CSV table of C-alpha atoms and ligand atoms in Angstrom, one decimal:
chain,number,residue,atom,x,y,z
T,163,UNK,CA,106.8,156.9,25.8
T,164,UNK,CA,103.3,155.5,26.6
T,165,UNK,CA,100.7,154.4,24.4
T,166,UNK,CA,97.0,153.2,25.1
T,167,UNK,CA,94.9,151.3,22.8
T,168,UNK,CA,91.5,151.2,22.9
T,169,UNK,CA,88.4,150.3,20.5
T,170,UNK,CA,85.3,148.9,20.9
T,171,UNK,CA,84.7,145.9,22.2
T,172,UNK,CA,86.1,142.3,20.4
T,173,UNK,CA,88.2,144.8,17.3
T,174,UNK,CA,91.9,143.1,18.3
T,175,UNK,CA,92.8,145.7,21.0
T,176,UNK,CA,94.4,142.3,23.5
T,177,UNK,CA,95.5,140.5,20.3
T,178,UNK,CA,97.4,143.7,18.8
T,179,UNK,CA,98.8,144.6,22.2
T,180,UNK,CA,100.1,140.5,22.1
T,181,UNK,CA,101.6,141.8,18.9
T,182,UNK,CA,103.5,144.8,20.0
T,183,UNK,CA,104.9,143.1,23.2
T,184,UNK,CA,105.2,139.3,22.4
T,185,UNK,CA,102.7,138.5,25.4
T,186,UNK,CA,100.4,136.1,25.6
T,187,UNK,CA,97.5,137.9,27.1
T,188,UNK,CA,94.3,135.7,26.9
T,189,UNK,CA,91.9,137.4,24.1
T,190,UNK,CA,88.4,136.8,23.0
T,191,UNK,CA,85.8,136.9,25.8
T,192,UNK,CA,84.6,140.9,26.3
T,193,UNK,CA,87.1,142.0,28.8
T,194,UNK,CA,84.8,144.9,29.8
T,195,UNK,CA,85.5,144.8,33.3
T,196,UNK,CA,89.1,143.5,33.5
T,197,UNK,CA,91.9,146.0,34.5
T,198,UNK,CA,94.4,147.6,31.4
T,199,UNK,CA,97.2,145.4,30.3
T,200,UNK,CA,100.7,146.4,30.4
T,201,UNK,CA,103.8,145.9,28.3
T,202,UNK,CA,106.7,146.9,27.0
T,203,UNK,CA,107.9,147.2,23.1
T,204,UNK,CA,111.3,147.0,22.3
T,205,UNK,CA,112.0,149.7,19.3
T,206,UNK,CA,113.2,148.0,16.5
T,207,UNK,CA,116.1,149.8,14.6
T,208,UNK,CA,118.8,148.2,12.1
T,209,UNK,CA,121.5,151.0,13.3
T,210,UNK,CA,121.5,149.6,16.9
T,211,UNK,CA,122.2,146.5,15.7
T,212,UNK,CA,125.0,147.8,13.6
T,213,UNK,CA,126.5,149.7,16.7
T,214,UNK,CA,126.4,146.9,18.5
T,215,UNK,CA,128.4,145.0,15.5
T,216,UNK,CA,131.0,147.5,15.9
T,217,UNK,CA,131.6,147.8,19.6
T,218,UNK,CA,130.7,144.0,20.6
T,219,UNK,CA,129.3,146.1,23.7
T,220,UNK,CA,128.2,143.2,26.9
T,221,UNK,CA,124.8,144.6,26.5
T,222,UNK,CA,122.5,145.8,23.9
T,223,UNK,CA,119.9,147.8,24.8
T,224,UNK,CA,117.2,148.8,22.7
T,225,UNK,CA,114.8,151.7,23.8
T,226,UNK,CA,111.1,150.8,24.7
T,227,UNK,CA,107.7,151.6,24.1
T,228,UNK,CA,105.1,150.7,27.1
T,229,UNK,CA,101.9,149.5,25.8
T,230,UNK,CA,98.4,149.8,28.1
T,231,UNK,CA,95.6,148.1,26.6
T,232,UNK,CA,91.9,148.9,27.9
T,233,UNK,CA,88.5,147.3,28.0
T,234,UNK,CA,86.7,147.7,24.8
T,235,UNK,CA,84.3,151.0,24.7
T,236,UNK,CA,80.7,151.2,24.7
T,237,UNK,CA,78.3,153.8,22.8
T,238,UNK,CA,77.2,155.4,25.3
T,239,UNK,CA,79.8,154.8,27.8
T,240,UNK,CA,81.0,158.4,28.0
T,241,UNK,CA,77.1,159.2,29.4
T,242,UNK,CA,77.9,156.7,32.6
T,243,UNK,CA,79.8,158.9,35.3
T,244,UNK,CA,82.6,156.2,35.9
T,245,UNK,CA,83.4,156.3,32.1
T,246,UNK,CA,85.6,159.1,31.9
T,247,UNK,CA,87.1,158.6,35.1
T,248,UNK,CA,87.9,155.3,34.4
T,249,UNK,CA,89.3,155.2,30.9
T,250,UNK,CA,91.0,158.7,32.0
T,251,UNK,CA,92.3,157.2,34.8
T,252,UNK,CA,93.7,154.1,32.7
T,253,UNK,CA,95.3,156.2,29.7
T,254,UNK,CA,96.5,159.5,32.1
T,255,UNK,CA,100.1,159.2,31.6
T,256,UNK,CA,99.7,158.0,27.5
T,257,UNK,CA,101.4,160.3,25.2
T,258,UNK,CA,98.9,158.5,22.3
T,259,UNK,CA,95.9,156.0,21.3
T,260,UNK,CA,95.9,153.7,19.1
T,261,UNK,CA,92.1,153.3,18.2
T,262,UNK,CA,91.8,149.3,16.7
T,263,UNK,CA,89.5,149.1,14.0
T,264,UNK,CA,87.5,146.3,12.8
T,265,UNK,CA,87.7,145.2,9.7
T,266,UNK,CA,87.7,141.4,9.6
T,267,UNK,CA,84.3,139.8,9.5
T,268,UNK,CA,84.1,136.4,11.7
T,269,UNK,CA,80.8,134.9,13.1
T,270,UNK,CA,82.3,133.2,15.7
T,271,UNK,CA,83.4,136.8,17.1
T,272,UNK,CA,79.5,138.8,17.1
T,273,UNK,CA,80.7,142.6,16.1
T,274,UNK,CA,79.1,144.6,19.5
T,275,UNK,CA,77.4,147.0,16.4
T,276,UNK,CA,76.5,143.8,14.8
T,277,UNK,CA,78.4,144.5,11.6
T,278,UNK,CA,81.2,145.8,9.9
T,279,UNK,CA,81.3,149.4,9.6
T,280,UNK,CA,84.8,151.2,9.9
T,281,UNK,CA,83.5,155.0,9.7
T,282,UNK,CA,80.8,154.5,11.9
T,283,UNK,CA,83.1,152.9,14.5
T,284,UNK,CA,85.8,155.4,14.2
T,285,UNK,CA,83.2,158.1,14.4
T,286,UNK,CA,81.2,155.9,17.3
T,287,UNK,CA,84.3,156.3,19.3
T,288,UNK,CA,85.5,159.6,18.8
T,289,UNK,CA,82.2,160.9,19.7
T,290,UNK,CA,82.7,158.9,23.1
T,291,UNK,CA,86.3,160.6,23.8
T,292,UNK,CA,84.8,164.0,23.0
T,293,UNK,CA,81.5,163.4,24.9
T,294,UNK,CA,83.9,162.2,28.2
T,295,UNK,CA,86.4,165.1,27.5
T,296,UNK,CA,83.5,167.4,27.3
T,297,UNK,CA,82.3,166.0,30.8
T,298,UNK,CA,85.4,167.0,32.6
T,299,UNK,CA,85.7,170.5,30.8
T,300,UNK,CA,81.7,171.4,31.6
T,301,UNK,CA,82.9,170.6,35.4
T,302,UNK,CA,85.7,173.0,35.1
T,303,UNK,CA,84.1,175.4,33.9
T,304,UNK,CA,81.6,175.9,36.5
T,305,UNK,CA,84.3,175.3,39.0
T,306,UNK,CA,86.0,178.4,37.7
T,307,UNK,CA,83.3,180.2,37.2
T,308,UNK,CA,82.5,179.7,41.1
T,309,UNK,CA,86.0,180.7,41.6
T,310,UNK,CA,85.5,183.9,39.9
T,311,UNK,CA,82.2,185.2,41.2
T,312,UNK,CA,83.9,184.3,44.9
T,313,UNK,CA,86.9,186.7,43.8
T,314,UNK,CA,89.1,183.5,44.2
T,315,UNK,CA,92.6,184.2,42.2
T,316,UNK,CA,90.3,185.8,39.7
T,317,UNK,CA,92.9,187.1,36.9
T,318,UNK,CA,94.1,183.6,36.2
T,319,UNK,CA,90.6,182.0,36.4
T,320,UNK,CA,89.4,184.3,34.2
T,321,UNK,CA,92.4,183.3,31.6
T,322,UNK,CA,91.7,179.6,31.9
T,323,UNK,CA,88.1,179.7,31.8
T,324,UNK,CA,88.4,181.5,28.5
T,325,UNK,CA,90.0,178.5,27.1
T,326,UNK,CA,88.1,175.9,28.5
T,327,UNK,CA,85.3,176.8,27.1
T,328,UNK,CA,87.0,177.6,23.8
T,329,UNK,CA,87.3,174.5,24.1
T,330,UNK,CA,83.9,173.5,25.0
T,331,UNK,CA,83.0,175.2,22.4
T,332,UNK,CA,85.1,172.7,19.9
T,333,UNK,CA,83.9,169.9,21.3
T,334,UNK,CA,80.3,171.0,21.2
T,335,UNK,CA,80.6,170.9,17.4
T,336,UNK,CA,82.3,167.6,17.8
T,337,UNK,CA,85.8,168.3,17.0
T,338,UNK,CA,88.2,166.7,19.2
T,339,UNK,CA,90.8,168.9,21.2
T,340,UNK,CA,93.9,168.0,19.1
T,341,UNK,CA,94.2,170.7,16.3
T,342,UNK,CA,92.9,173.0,18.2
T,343,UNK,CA,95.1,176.1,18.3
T,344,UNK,CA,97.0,177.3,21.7
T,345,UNK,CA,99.1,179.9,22.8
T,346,UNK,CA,102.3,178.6,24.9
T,347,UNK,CA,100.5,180.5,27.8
T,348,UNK,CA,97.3,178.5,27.2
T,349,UNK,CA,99.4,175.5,26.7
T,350,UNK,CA,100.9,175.4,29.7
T,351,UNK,CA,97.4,176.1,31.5
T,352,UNK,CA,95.8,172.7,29.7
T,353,UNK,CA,98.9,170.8,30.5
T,354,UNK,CA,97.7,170.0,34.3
T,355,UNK,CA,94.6,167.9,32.3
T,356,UNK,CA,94.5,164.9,30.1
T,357,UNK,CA,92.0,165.4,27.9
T,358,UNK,CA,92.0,161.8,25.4
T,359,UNK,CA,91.2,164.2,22.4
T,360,UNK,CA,94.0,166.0,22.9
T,361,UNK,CA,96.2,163.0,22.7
T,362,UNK,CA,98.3,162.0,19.2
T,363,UNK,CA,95.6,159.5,17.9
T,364,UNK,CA,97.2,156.5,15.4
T,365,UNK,CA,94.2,154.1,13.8
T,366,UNK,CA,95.2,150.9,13.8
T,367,UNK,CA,92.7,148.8,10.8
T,368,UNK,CA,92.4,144.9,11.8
T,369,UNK,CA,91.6,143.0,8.4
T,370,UNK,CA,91.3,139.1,8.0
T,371,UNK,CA,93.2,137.1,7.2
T,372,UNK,CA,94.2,137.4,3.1
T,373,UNK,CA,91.4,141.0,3.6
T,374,UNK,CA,93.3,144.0,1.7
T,375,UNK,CA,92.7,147.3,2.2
T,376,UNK,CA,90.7,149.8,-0.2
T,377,UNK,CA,90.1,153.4,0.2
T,378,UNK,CA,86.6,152.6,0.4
T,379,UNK,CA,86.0,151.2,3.6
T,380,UNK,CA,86.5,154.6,4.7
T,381,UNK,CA,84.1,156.4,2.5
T,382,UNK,CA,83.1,159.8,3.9
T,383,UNK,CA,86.9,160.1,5.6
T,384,UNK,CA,89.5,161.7,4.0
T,385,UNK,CA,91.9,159.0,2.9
T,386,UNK,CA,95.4,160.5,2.2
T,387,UNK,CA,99.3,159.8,2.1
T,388,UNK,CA,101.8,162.0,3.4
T,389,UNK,CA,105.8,161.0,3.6
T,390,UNK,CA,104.5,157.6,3.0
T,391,UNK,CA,102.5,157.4,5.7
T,392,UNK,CA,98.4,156.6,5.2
T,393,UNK,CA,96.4,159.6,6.7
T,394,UNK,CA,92.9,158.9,7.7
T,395,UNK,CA,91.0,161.9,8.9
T,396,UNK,CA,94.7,163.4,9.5
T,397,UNK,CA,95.6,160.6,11.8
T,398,UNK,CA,98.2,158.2,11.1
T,399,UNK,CA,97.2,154.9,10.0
T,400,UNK,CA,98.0,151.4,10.0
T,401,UNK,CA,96.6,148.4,8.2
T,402,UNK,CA,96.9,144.7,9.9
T,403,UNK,CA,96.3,141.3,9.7
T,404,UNK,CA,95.6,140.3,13.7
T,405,UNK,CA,95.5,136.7,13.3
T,406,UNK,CA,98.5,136.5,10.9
T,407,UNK,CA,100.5,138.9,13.2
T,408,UNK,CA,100.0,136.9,15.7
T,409,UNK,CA,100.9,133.7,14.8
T,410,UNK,CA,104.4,136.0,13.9
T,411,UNK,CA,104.8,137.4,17.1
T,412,UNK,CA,104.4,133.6,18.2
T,413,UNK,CA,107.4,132.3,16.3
T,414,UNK,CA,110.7,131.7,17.1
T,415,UNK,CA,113.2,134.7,16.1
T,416,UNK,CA,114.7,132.7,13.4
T,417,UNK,CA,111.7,130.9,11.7
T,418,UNK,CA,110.3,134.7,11.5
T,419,UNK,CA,111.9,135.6,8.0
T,420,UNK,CA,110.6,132.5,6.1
T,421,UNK,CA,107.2,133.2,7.5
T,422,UNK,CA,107.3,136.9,6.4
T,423,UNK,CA,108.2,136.0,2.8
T,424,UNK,CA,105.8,133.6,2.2
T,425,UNK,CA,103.0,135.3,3.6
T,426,UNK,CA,104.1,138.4,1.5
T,427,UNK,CA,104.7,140.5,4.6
T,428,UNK,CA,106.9,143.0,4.1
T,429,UNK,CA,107.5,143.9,7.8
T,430,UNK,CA,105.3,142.9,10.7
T,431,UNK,CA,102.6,144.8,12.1
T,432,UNK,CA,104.4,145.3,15.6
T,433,UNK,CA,107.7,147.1,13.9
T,434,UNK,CA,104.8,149.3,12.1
T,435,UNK,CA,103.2,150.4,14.8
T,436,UNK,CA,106.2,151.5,16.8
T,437,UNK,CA,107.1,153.2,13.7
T,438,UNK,CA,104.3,155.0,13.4
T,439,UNK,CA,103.7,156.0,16.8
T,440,UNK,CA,107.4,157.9,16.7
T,441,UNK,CA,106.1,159.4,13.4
T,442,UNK,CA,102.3,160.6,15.5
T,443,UNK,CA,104.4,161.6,18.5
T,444,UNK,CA,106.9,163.3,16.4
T,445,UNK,CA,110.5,162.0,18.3
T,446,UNK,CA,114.0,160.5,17.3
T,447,UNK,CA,116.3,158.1,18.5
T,448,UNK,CA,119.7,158.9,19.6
T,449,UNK,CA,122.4,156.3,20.3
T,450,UNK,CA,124.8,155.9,23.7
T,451,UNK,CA,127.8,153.5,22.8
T,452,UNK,CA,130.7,151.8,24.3
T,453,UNK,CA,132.2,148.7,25.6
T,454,UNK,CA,129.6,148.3,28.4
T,455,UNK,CA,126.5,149.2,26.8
T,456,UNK,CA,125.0,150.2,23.2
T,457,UNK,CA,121.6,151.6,23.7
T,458,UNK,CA,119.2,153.2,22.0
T,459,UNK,CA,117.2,156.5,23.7
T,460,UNK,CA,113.7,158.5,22.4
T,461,UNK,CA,113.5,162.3,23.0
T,462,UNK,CA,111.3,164.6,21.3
T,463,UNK,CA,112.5,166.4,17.9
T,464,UNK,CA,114.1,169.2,18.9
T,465,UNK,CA,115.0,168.7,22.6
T,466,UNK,CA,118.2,170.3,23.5
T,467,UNK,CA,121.3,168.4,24.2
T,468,UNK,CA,120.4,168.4,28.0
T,469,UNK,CA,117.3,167.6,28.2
T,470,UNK,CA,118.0,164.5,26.1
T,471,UNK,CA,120.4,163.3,28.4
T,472,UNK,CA,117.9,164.2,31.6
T,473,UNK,CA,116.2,161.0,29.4
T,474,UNK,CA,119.2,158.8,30.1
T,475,UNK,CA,119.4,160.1,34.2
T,476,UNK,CA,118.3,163.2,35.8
T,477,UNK,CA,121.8,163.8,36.9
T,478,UNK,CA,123.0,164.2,33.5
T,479,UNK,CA,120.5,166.7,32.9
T,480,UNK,CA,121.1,168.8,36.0
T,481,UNK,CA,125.3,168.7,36.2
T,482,UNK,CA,125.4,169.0,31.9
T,483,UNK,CA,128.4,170.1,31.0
T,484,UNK,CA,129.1,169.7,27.1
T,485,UNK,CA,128.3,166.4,24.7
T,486,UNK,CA,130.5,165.2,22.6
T,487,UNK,CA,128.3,164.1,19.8
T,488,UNK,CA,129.0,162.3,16.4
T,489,UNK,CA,126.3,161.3,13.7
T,490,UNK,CA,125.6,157.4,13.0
T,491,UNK,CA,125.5,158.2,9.2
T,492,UNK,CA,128.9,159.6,9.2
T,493,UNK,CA,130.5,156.4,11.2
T,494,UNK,CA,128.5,154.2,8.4
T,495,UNK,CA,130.1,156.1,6.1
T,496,UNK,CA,134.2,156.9,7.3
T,497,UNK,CA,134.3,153.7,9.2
T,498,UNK,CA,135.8,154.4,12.7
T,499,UNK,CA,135.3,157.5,15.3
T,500,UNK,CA,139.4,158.1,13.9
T,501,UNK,CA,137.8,159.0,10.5
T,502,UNK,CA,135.1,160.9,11.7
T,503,UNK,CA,137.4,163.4,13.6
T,504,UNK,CA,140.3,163.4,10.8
T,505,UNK,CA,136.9,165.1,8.7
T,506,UNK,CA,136.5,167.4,11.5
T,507,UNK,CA,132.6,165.9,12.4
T,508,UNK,CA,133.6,165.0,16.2
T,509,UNK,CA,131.8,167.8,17.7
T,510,UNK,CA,131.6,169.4,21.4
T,511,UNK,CA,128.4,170.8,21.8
T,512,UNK,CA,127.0,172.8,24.8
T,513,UNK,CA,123.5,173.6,26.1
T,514,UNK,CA,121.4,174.7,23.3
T,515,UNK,CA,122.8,171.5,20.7
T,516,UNK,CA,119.7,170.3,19.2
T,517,UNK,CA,120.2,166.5,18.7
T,518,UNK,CA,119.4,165.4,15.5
T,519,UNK,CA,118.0,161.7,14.8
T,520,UNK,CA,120.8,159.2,14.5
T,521,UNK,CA,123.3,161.0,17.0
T,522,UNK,CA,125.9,159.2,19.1
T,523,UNK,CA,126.3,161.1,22.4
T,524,UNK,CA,128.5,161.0,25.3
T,525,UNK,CA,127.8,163.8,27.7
T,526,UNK,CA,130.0,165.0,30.2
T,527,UNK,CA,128.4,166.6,33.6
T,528,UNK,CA,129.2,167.0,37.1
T,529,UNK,CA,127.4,166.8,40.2
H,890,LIG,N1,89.1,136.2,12.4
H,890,LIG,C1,89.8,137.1,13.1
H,890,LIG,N2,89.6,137.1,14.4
H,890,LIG,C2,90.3,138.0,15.1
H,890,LIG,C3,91.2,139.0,14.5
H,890,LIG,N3,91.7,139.7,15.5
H,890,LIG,C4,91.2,139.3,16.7
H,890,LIG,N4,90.4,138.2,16.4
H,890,LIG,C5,89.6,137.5,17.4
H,890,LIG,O1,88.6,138.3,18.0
H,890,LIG,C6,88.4,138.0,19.4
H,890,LIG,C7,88.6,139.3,20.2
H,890,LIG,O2,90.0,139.7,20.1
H,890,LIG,P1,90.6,140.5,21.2
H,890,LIG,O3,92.0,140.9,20.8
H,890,LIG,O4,90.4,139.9,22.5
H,890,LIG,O5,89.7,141.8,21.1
H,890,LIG,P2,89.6,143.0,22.1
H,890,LIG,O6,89.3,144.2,21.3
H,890,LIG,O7,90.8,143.1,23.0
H,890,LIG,O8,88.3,142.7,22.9
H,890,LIG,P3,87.8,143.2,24.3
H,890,LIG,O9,89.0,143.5,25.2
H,890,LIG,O10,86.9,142.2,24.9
H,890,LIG,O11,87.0,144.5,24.0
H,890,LIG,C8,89.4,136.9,19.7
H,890,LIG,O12,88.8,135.7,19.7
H,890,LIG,C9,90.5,137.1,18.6
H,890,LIG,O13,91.1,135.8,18.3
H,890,LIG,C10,91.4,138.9,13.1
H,890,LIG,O14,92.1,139.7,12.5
H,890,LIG,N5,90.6,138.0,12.5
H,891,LIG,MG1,90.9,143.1,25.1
């Protein structure tokens, strides 16, 4: 899992991305022409740890979360031929964005729009995405459209020209590409292109220090809460305090805690964020364990056994023979793997196993 952030310039993007990976990536300083950080998050989760009190494995491993961090975006950018291209080149392989949104006010750091204005940033940016999105679809388009009137493998550039510019169409009237409504056989013909407003988007709100957050910031935006989970515009949304986070994700593990508590922090930014980008990108966690290794893996909700375990190796996808497959709740609960199968909740599942969140697998394959 992959996840790009990206803002305008001087919001936090470098100083959140510090956050997420415990780097120390130099911030402050318009990195407009610097190439994307990288950096990996390890996913926080209390059951791992518990596994790993249980087996006393000789490695813990949790799973991870890359992080690519991008120059800060210009209005205007997406009318500069090297804009898309660039940022598309940089954020290809994300599954989401995390847009970083300026809340805190501070003189020392001059806001590019010269003030604070959340709406009009999140709106400043969208409209770059869909105005560089719209860029590579116009260009399609009349490449098919060549295509066509040449006779070149006309019945499928017929089909995928009538989506593109459905799509056009949507972007046109300014509404970004996710939402919009595809058949799998349309799906699979967009799949080939990485459109930025097709991505899961997650807003990320950077307040001052001691700033709190009020619905009215966002005036204009629908503001709502779903599963406990803020909503702005329909995208997941987090609130943070950049320079406190930081100074957190500076500390030594154990003097964490203390720091928490007194700054009233109920959990840091960084465990928030992963959190909420498995929420966006809708996937689970299942567990491997054993005396070797306890580790924690992501695969989308409702992936088949097999294809989770192509996550662990391809092997294990291609020779899949069976899982057997227990649930972390019910070993919290009964106590041992003995309990579990005296209550008859060992299973051996085949092919088409869904794999819940919270399963323990072992798979069996052959190759
Ligand atoms: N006061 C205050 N300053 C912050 C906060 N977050 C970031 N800064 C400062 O703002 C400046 C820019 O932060 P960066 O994280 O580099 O911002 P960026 O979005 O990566 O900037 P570019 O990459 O140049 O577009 C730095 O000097 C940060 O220390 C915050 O929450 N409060
Ligand atoms: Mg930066």
């Amino acid at each position: 899992m992959e996840i790009g952030i990206i803002g305008l310039p001087s919001v936090g993007k470098t100083t959140l991305f510090n956050i997420v990976t415990r780097q120390q990536v130099k911030t402050g300083g318009f990195s407009a022409s610097a190439a994307p950080n990288m950096g990996v998050a390890n996913v926080p989760d209390p059951r791992l740890t518990w596994l790993s009190e249980q087996y006393h494995p000789k490695k813990t491993t949790p799973a991870t979360v890359n992080f690519v961090d991008v120059a800060g975006m210009q209005q205007g950018d997406a009318r500069k031929d090297s804009f898309s291209r660039q940022l598309l080149g940089d954020l290809r392989a994300v599954d989401a964005l995390v847009h970083v949104v300026r809340a805190f006010a501070d003189p020392a750091v001059p806001h590019p729009l010269e003030s604070i204005d959340l709406v009009r940033d999140i709106r400043t940016v969208e409209t770059e995405l869909i105005l560089g999105d719209l860029g590579v679809v116009e260009g399609r388009v009349e490449r098919l459209q060549q295509d066509i009137s040449k006779g070149r493998n006309r019945a499928d550039a017929e089909k995928e020209l009538k989506v593109m510019q459905r799509l056009q169409q949507r972007l046109e009237s300014e509404l970004p590409m996710r939402g919009m409504e595809l058949s799998d056989d349309e799906q699979r013909m967009m799949r080939g292109y990485t459109f930025l407003t097709g991505k899961s988007m997650i807003y990320a709100l950077n307040l001052g220090e001691g700033q709190e957050f009020t619905p009215d910031m966002l005036t204009g935006l629908t503001v709502e809460e779903q599963d406990g989970v803020l909503l702005v515009n329909g995208n997941p949304t987090i609130v943070f305090q950049g320079k406190v986070e930081e100074e957190i994700a500076q500390l030594p593990e154990e003097e964490v805690a203390d720091f928490l508590e007194a700054m009233g922090i109920e959990e840091p930014a960084a465990h928030r964020l992963i959190r909420i980008c498995y929420y966006a990108l809708d996937v689970i966690a299942f567990f491997t364990v054993g005396e070797d290794e306890c580790r924690a893996w992501t695969t989308r909700r409702g992936d088949t056994a097999p294809v989770a375990a192509g996550r662990i190796h391809s092997d294990l996808e291609r020779g899949f023979i069976r899982a057997e497959a227990f649930h972390y709740d019910d070993l919290r609960r009964l106590g041992s793997v003995q309990a579990i199968k005296d209550a008859g909740l060992f299973r051996l599942e085949g092919k088409t196993h869904v794999v819940t969140d919270g399963e323990i697998l072992n798979i069996r394959f052959n190759v």
